[in-house]
Coordinates of C-alpha atoms and ligand atoms in Angstrom, one line a residue:
X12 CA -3.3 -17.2 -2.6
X13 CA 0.1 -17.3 -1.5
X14 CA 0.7 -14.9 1.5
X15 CA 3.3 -12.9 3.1
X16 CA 5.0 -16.3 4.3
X17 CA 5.2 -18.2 1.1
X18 CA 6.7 -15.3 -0.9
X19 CA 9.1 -14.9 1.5
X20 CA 9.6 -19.0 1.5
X21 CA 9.9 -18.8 -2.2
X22 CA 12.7 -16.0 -2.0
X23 CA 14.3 -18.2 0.4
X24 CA 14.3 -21.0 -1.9
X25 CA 15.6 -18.9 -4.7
X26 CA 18.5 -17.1 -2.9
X27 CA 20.4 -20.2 -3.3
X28 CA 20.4 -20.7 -7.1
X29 CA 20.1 -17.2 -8.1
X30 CA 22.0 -14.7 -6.1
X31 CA 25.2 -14.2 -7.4
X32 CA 24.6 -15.9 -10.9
X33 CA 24.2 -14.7 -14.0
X34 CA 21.2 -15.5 -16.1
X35 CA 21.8 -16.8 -19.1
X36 CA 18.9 -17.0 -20.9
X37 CA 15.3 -15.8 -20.1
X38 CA 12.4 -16.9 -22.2
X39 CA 8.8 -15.8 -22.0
X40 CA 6.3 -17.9 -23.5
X41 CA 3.8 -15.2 -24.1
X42 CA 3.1 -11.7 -23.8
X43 CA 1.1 -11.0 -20.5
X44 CA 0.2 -12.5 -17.3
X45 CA -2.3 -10.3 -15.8
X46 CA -0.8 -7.6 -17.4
X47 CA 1.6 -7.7 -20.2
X48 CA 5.5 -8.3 -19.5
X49 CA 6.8 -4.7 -20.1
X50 CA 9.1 -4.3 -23.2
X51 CA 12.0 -5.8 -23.6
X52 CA 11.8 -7.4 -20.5
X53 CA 13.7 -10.7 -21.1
X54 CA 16.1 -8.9 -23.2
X55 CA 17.1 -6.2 -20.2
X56 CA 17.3 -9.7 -17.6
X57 CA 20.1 -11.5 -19.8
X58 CA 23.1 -11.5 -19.7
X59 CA 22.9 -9.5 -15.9
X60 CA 23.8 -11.0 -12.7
X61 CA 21.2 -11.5 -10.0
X62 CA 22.5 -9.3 -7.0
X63 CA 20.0 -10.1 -4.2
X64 CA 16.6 -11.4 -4.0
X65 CA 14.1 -9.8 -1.4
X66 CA 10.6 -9.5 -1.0
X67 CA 8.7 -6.1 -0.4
X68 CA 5.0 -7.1 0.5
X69 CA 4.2 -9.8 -1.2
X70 CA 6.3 -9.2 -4.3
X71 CA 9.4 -11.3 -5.0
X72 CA 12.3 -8.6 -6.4
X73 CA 15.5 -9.7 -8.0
X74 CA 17.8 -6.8 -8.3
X75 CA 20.3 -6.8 -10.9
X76 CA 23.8 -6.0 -11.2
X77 CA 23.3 -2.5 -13.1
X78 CA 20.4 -1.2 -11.0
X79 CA 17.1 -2.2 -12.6
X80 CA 14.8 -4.3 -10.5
X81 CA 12.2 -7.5 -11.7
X82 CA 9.3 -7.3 -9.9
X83 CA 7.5 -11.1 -9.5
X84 CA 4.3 -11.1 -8.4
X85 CA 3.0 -15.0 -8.1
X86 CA -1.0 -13.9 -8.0
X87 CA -2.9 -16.4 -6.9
X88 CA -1.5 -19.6 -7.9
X89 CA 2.0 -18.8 -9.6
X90 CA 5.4 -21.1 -8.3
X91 CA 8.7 -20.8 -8.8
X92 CA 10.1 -23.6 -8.8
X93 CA 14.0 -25.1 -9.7
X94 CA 13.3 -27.3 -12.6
X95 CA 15.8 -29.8 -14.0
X96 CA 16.5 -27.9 -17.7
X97 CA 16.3 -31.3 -19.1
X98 CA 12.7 -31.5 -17.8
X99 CA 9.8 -30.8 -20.3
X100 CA 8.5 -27.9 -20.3
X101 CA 4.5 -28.0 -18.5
X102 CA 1.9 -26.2 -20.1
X103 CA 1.5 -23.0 -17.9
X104 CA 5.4 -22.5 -17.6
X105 CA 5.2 -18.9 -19.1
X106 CA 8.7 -18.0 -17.9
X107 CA 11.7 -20.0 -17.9
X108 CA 15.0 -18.4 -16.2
X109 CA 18.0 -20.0 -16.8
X110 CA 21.5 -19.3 -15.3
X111 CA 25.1 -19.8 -16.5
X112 CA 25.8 -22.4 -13.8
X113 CA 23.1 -24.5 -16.0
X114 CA 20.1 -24.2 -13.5
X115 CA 16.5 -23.6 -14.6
X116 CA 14.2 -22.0 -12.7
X117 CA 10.2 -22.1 -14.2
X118 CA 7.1 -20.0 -13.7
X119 CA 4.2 -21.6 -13.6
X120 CA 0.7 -19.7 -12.9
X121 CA -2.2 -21.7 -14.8
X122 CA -4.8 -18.7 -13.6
X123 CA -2.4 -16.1 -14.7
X124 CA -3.1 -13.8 -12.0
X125 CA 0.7 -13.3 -11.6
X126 CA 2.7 -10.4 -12.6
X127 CA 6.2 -9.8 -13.8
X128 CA 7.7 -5.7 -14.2
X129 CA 11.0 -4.2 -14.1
X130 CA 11.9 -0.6 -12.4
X131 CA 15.3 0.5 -10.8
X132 CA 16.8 0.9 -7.3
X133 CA 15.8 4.5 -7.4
X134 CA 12.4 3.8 -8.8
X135 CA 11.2 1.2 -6.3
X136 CA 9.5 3.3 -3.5
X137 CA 7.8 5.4 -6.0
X138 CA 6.6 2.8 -8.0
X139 CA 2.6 2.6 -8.3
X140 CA 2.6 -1.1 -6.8
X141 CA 4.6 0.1 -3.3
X142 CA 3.8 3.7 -3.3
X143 CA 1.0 3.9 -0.6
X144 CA 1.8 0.3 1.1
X145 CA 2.0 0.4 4.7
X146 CA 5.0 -1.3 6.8
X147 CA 5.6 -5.0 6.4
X148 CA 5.0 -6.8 9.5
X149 CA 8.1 -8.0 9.8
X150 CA 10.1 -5.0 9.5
X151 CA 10.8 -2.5 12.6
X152 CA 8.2 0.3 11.2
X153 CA 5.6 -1.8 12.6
X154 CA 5.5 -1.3 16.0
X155 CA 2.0 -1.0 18.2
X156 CA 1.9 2.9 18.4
X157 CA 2.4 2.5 14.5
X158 CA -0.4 -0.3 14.3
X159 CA -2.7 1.9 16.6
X160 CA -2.1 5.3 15.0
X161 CA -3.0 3.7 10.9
X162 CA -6.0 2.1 12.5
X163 CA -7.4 5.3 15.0
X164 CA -11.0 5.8 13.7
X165 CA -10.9 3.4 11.7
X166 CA -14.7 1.9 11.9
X167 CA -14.2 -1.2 9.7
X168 CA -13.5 -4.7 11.9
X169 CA -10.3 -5.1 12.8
X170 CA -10.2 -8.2 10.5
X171 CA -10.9 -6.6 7.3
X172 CA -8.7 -3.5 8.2
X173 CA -5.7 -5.9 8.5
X174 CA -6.2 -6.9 4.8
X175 CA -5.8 -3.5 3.6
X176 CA -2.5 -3.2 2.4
X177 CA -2.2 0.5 3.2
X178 CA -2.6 0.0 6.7
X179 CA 0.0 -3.5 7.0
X180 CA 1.3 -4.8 3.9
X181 CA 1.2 -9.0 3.0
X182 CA -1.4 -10.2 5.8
X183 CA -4.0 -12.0 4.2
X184 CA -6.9 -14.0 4.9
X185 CA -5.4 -17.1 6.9
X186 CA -2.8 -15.3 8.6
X187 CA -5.3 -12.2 9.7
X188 CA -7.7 -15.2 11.4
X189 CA -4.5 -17.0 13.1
X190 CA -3.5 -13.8 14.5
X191 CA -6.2 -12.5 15.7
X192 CA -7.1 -15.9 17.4
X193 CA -3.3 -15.5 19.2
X194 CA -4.1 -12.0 20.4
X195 CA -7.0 -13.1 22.0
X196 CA -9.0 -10.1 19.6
X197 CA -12.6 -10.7 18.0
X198 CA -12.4 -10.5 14.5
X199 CA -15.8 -8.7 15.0
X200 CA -14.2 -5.4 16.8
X201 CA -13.6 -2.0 15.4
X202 CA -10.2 -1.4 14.2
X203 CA -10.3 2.0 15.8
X204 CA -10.5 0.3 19.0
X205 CA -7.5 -2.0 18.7
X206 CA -4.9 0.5 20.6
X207 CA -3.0 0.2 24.0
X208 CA -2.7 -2.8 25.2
X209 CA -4.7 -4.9 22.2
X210 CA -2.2 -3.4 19.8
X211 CA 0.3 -4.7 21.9
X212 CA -0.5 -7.9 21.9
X213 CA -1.7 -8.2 18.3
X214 CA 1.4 -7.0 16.8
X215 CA 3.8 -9.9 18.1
X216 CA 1.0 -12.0 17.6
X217 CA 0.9 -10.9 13.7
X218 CA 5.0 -11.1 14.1
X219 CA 4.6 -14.5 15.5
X220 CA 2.1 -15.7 13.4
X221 CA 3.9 -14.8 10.2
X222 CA 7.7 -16.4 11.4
X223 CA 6.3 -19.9 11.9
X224 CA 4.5 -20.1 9.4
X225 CA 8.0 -19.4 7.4
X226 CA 9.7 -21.5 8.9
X227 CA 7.2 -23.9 8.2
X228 CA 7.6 -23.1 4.7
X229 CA 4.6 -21.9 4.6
X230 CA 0.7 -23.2 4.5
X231 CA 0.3 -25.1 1.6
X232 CA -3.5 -24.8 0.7
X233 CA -3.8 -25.3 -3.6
X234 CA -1.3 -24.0 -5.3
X235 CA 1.9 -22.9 -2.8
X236 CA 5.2 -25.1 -3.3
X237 CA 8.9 -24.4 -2.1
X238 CA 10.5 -23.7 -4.9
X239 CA 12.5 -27.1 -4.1
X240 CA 9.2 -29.0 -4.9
X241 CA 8.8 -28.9 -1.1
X242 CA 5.1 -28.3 0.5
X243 CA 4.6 -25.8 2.8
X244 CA 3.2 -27.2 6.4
X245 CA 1.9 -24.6 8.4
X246 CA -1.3 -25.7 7.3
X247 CA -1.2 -28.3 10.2
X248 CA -0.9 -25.9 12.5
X249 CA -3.4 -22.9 12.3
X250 CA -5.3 -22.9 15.3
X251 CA -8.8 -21.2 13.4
X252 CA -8.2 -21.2 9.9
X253 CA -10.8 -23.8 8.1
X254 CA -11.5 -25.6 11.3
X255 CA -15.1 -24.7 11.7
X256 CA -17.0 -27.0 14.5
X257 CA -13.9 -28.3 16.0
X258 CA -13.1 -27.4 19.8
X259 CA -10.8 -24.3 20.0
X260 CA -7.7 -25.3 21.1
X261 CA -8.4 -23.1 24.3
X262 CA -10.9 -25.8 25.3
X263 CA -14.1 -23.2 26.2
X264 CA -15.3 -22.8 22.5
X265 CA -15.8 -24.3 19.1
X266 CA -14.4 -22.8 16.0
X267 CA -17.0 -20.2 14.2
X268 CA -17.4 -19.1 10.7
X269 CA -18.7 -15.9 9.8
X270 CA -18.0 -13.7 6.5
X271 CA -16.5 -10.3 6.6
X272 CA -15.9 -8.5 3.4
X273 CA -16.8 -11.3 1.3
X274 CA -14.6 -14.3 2.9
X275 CA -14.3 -16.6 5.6
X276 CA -13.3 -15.7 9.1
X277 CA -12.6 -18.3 11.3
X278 CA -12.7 -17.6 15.7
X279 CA -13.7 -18.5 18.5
X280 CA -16.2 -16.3 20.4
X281 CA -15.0 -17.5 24.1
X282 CA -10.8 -16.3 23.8
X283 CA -11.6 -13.6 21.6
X284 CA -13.1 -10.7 22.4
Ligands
ZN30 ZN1 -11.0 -20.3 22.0

């Protein structure tokens, strides 16, 4: 599932084709991903010009030249990817944007776990997808007195607690077991307990965590491509993450696996504690 990185990879990718242009033609190729595309939703896209791209969380947003706002959500194995128009179409390409300057860029989600909605400038924070998010890691609301404060009393493990989205938005699974391994913190500990010091180091560690794995393009574990076709490769460099019985690369301890919350967490019981 892609995380925090790869969205922000994929807006990346996107800024270059898309910001700026005006979209020409969009065409859906059915009525719903997870949920279904709200009204007139390819009609209210065409014709408008793409002012920025950004991500909030781990949503991809295009804003348009007369205030409304596409939401993209790529689920668990949607890409966006820059398609030669001349290409034939795959079979889960469900929507195909293409811009006056003649490039095509395609959806393609063959679980259909994505999402695709439309709101304005002045509707975004309120909207029922961002309204109780916490800070994105990245941004300068996530600081280690904020970190400490969402997690005080907080009895859950630290791990789980920094998948909850209303707490820090766009950390998943890999990321949450890389970081923690770089803050030297047991996945095992209670969140309340990660203040002080420990929030100080986890929060760059999150921070750092996150910015090479964008500049690695991201991890590219099933489904995550640039959207210039491009793999991700941070996946050669998590230090935990689906390494289970190798040495840690602190040399004391080999890689655990344990679940929390129904997945995988990766750690080593000798740096973290
Ligand atoms: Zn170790």
């Amino acid at each position: 599932m892609p995380e925090l990185p790869e969205v922000e990879t994929v807006c990346r990718g996107l800024r270059g084709v898309l910001e700026g242009h005006r979209l020409a033609r969009v065409e859906l190729r059915r009525k719903d991903l997870r949920i279904p595309f709200p009204k007139g939703f390819a009609s209210a896209l065409t014709g408008r010009t793409v002012r920025r791209i950004d991500r909030r969380a781990k949503y991809i947003l295009l804003h348009l030249d007369d205030g409304q706002v596409a939401i993209i959500h790529l689920g668990m194995s949607g890409r966006m990817t820059i398609t030669d128009p001349a290409a034939p179409l795959e079979k889960h390409d469900h929507v195909v944007f293409t811009t006056e300057a003649g490039k095509q860029i395609r959806f393609n989600d063959p679980r259909r776990f994505g999402l695709m909605d439309l709101t304005t400038e002045s509707g975004l924070d309120d909207h029922k997808l961002f309204k109780h998010q916490g800070p994105d890691p990245l941004s300068a609301a996530f600081t280690p007195a904020a970190l400490s404060a969402a997690l005080k009393g907080r009895k859950t493990s630290i791990k789980v607690a920094l998948l909850d989205q209303r707490i820090v938005v766009g950390i998943g699974n890999i990321y949450a077991c890389e970081a923690l391994q770089r803050a030297g913190i047991s996945p095992k500990r209670k969140a309340g307990t990660v203040a002080g010091e420990r929030a100080k180091r986890l929060v760059p560690a999150i921070q750092e965590t996150l910015r090479e794995a964008i500049a690695a393009g991201g991890s590219s574990l099933r489904d995550h491509v640039q959207p210039s076709g491009e793999l991700g490769y941070f996946q050669h460099t998590w230090r935990v993450y689906g390494r289970e019985g190798e040495a840690c690369r602190c040399n004391r301890g080999t890689v655990q696996r344990i679940i929390q919350g129904g997945r995988s967490t990766f750690f080593c019981r000798q740096c973290q504690s």
